[in-house]
mmCIF file of C-alpha atoms in Angstrom:
data_model
loop_
_atom_site.group_PDB
_atom_site.id
_atom_site.type_symbol
_atom_site.label_atom_id
_atom_site.label_comp_id
_atom_site.label_asym_id
_atom_site.label_seq_id
_atom_site.Cartn_x
_atom_site.Cartn_y
_atom_site.Cartn_z
ATOM 1 C CA VAL A 1 0.484 -0.105 0.178
ATOM 2 C CA GLN A 2 0.924 3.537 -1.237
ATOM 3 C CA SER A 3 1.264 6.433 1.512
ATOM 4 C CA GLY A 4 2.419 9.908 1.562
ATOM 5 C CA PRO A 5 2.687 13.691 0.456
ATOM 6 C CA TRP A 6 1.499 12.277 -3.194
ATOM 7 C CA ILE A 7 -0.979 9.868 -2.952
ATOM 8 C CA ASP A 8 -3.071 12.038 -0.642
ATOM 9 C CA LEU A 9 -2.624 14.940 -3.251
ATOM 10 C CA LEU A 10 -2.801 12.690 -6.777
ATOM 11 C CA GLY A 11 -3.875 9.383 -5.864
ATOM 12 C CA PRO A 12 -2.082 6.100 -6.113
ATOM 13 C CA LYS A 13 -1.629 5.884 -10.093
ATOM 14 C CA LEU A 14 -1.824 7.846 -12.473
ATOM 15 C CA VAL A 15 -0.853 7.011 -16.382
ATOM 16 C CA SER A 16 0.974 7.694 -19.630
ATOM 17 C CA LEU A 17 0.522 7.317 -23.584
ATOM 18 C CA ASN A 18 2.876 4.959 -25.171
ATOM 19 C CA MET A 19 2.396 5.006 -29.252
ATOM 20 C CA ILE A 20 1.449 2.415 -30.340
ATOM 21 C CA ASP A 21 2.115 4.019 -34.480
ATOM 22 C CA GLU A 22 0.747 6.766 -36.095
ATOM 23 C CA THR A 23 -2.523 6.691 -35.001
ATOM 24 C CA HIS A 24 -3.102 3.795 -32.109
ATOM 25 C CA ALA A 25 -1.735 4.771 -28.401
ATOM 26 C CA GLN A 26 -1.508 2.720 -25.354
ATOM 27 C CA MET A 27 -2.672 4.250 -22.086
ATOM 28 C CA GLN A 28 -0.441 2.582 -18.799
ATOM 29 C CA GLU A 29 -0.863 3.114 -15.692
ATOM 30 C CA HIS A 30 2.181 3.830 -13.117
ATOM 31 C CA TYR A 31 2.250 3.994 -9.200
ATOM 32 C CA THR A 32 2.221 7.017 -7.807
ATOM 33 C CA ASN A 33 5.395 7.064 -5.202
ATOM 34 C CA GLU A 34 7.398 4.979 -8.027
ATOM 35 C CA ALA A 35 6.205 7.439 -10.930
ATOM 36 C CA LEU A 36 7.317 10.431 -9.243
ATOM 37 C CA ALA A 37 10.142 8.535 -6.959
ATOM 38 C CA GLY A 38 13.794 10.598 -7.322
ATOM 39 C CA LYS A 39 12.229 14.085 -9.147
ATOM 40 C CA LYS A 40 13.108 17.281 -7.772
ATOM 41 C CA VAL A 41 10.306 19.666 -9.328
ATOM 42 C CA ILE A 42 6.785 17.731 -10.048
ATOM 43 C CA GLY A 43 4.755 20.365 -11.765
ATOM 44 C CA LEU A 44 0.725 19.696 -11.541
ATOM 45 C CA TYR A 45 -0.986 21.407 -15.301
ATOM 46 C CA PHE A 46 -4.006 22.183 -15.721
ATOM 47 C CA SER A 47 -5.192 22.610 -19.086
ATOM 48 C CA ALA A 48 -7.878 21.117 -21.798
ATOM 49 C CA ASP A 49 -8.198 20.483 -25.496
ATOM 50 C CA TRP A 50 -10.992 23.821 -25.699
ATOM 51 C CA CYS A 51 -8.839 26.291 -24.363
ATOM 52 C CA GLY A 52 -7.517 27.804 -27.503
ATOM 53 C CA PRO A 53 -4.757 29.170 -24.551
ATOM 54 C CA CYS A 54 -3.519 25.579 -23.814
ATOM 55 C CA ARG A 55 -3.464 24.340 -27.261
ATOM 56 C CA GLN A 56 -1.028 26.950 -27.546
ATOM 57 C CA PHE A 57 1.406 26.886 -24.157
ATOM 58 C CA THR A 58 1.280 22.553 -24.143
ATOM 59 C CA PRO A 59 3.570 22.938 -26.989
ATOM 60 C CA GLU A 60 5.821 25.226 -25.544
ATOM 61 C CA LEU A 61 5.440 23.561 -22.373
ATOM 62 C CA VAL A 62 6.710 19.947 -23.641
ATOM 63 C CA ASN A 63 9.560 21.854 -25.430
ATOM 64 C CA PHE A 64 10.457 23.084 -21.862
ATOM 65 C CA TYR A 65 9.774 19.786 -20.360
ATOM 66 C CA LYS A 66 12.161 18.105 -22.976
ATOM 67 C CA LYS A 67 14.793 20.610 -22.020
ATOM 68 C CA MET A 68 14.849 20.574 -18.757
ATOM 69 C CA ASN A 69 15.080 16.644 -18.818
ATOM 70 C CA ALA A 70 17.929 17.097 -21.215
ATOM 71 C CA ARG A 71 19.813 19.126 -18.726
ATOM 72 C CA LYS A 72 23.308 17.182 -18.104
ATOM 73 C CA GLY A 73 23.731 16.229 -14.047
ATOM 74 C CA LYS A 74 20.025 16.421 -13.976
ATOM 75 C CA GLU A 75 18.337 13.905 -16.416
ATOM 76 C CA GLY A 76 14.676 13.116 -15.281
ATOM 77 C CA ASP A 77 14.618 15.604 -12.488
ATOM 78 C CA PHE A 78 11.257 17.252 -13.306
ATOM 79 C CA GLU A 79 8.271 15.290 -14.446
ATOM 80 C CA ILE A 80 4.612 16.900 -15.050
ATOM 81 C CA VAL A 81 1.514 15.452 -14.265
ATOM 82 C CA TRP A 82 -1.451 16.734 -16.073
ATOM 83 C CA ILE A 83 -4.847 17.299 -14.423
ATOM 84 C CA SER A 84 -7.593 17.458 -17.646
ATOM 85 C CA ARG A 85 -10.304 19.927 -17.337
ATOM 86 C CA CYS A 86 -11.337 18.014 -20.901
ATOM 87 C CA ARG A 87 -15.396 17.133 -20.654
ATOM 88 C CA ASP A 88 -15.156 14.093 -22.075
ATOM 89 C CA VAL A 89 -12.824 10.664 -22.351
ATOM 90 C CA ASN A 90 -12.305 11.008 -25.640
ATOM 91 C CA SER A 91 -11.478 14.350 -25.631
ATOM 92 C CA PHE A 92 -8.713 13.214 -22.765
ATOM 93 C CA GLY A 93 -7.263 10.653 -25.406
ATOM 94 C CA GLN A 94 -7.033 13.084 -28.150
ATOM 95 C CA TYR A 95 -5.274 16.015 -26.089
ATOM 96 C CA PHE A 96 -3.175 13.597 -24.341
ATOM 97 C CA THR A 97 -1.385 12.097 -27.577
ATOM 98 C CA GLN A 98 0.471 16.282 -27.644
ATOM 99 C CA MET A 99 2.282 15.640 -24.203
ATOM 100 C CA ASN A 100 5.526 13.544 -22.903
ATOM 101 C CA TRP A 101 4.837 13.289 -19.385
ATOM 102 C CA LEU A 102 2.012 11.839 -16.836
ATOM 103 C CA ALA A 103 -1.535 12.444 -16.180
ATOM 104 C CA LEU A 104 -4.038 11.748 -13.056
ATOM 105 C CA PRO A 105 -6.322 9.530 -15.032
ATOM 106 C CA SER A 106 -9.477 11.085 -16.704
ATOM 107 C CA GLU A 107 -12.031 9.681 -14.565
ATOM 108 C CA GLU A 108 -10.359 11.141 -11.593
ATOM 109 C CA ALA A 109 -9.896 14.512 -12.980
ATOM 110 C CA LEU A 110 -13.188 14.602 -14.603
ATOM 111 C CA GLY A 111 -14.159 14.186 -10.802
ATOM 112 C CA LYS A 112 -13.835 14.674 -6.829
ATOM 113 C CA ARG A 113 -9.847 14.770 -7.296
ATOM 114 C CA GLY A 114 -9.651 16.931 -10.033
ATOM 115 C CA SER A 115 -12.157 19.724 -8.470
ATOM 116 C CA ASP A 116 -10.252 19.881 -4.894
ATOM 117 C CA LEU A 117 -6.888 19.989 -6.940
ATOM 118 C CA SER A 118 -7.855 22.823 -8.818
ATOM 119 C CA ASP A 119 -8.679 24.433 -5.890
ATOM 120 C CA ARG A 120 -6.311 23.477 -3.290
ATOM 121 C CA MET A 121 -3.873 24.470 -6.462
ATOM 122 C CA LYS A 122 -5.618 28.008 -6.815
ATOM 123 C CA VAL A 123 -6.771 27.537 -9.980
ATOM 124 C CA LYS A 124 -8.516 30.635 -11.460
ATOM 125 C CA GLY A 125 -8.418 29.934 -15.274
ATOM 126 C CA ILE A 126 -6.437 27.885 -17.311
ATOM 127 C CA PRO A 127 -3.526 26.872 -18.446
ATOM 128 C CA HIS A 128 -2.742 26.307 -15.357
ATOM 129 C CA LEU A 129 0.834 25.613 -14.141
ATOM 130 C CA VAL A 130 1.790 25.296 -10.176
ATOM 131 C CA LEU A 131 5.454 23.702 -9.166
ATOM 132 C CA LEU A 132 6.333 21.554 -6.739
ATOM 133 C CA ASP A 133 8.781 20.447 -4.684
ATOM 134 C CA GLU A 134 9.874 16.793 -4.426
ATOM 135 C CA VAL A 135 7.792 16.208 -1.297
ATOM 136 C CA GLY A 136 4.947 18.493 -2.068
ATOM 137 C CA ASN A 137 5.436 21.840 -1.229
ATOM 138 C CA VAL A 138 4.124 25.170 -3.903
ATOM 139 C CA ILE A 139 7.480 26.902 -5.470
ATOM 140 C CA THR A 140 4.835 28.572 -6.875
ATOM 141 C CA TYR A 141 1.935 28.596 -8.056
ATOM 142 C CA ASP A 142 2.067 30.421 -11.414
ATOM 143 C CA ALA A 143 5.133 28.936 -13.573
ATOM 144 C CA ARG A 144 2.926 29.168 -16.591
ATOM 145 C CA THR A 145 4.484 32.988 -17.202
ATOM 146 C CA LYS A 146 7.664 31.837 -15.419
ATOM 147 C CA ILE A 147 8.476 28.895 -17.874
ATOM 148 C CA PRO A 148 8.749 30.989 -21.135
ATOM 149 C CA THR A 149 11.457 33.069 -19.486
ATOM 150 C CA ASP A 150 13.306 30.692 -17.672
ATOM 151 C CA ARG A 151 15.752 29.987 -20.007
ATOM 152 C CA ALA A 152 18.254 28.815 -17.702
ATOM 153 C CA GLY A 153 15.850 26.559 -16.074
ATOM 154 C CA ILE A 154 14.001 26.049 -12.840
#
């Protein structure tokens, strides 16, 4: 049985999307504590497919994520967990193909846990990105405005 701040915040499982080929993908489950073990900074990314600013920011965040995890000696220190605000599971799956990080399972993101996380992380609108340290303390609630200007890394 898993326990700790990540389980309290995100629940026992996260998902990733593995592309099988150009048009097919498969969801893969991960135990939350294992998926976030050793990460120094975790971003909680609230966004949705129907949101224009989200569709604009997501590719910027994908590039930032790749750059952060490619830094010499700091590979894999940074993780993002997407908290979907999509309206249904199909939209979730389609939009998730544009991301290369973890997500809260759609039923969790669209349910009480997603709603509670939005309140707890002071989400007033999307896209919204919160950065947490390795034990779940908030580094910033306003990472979205900091990401494009952060050339050196967090």
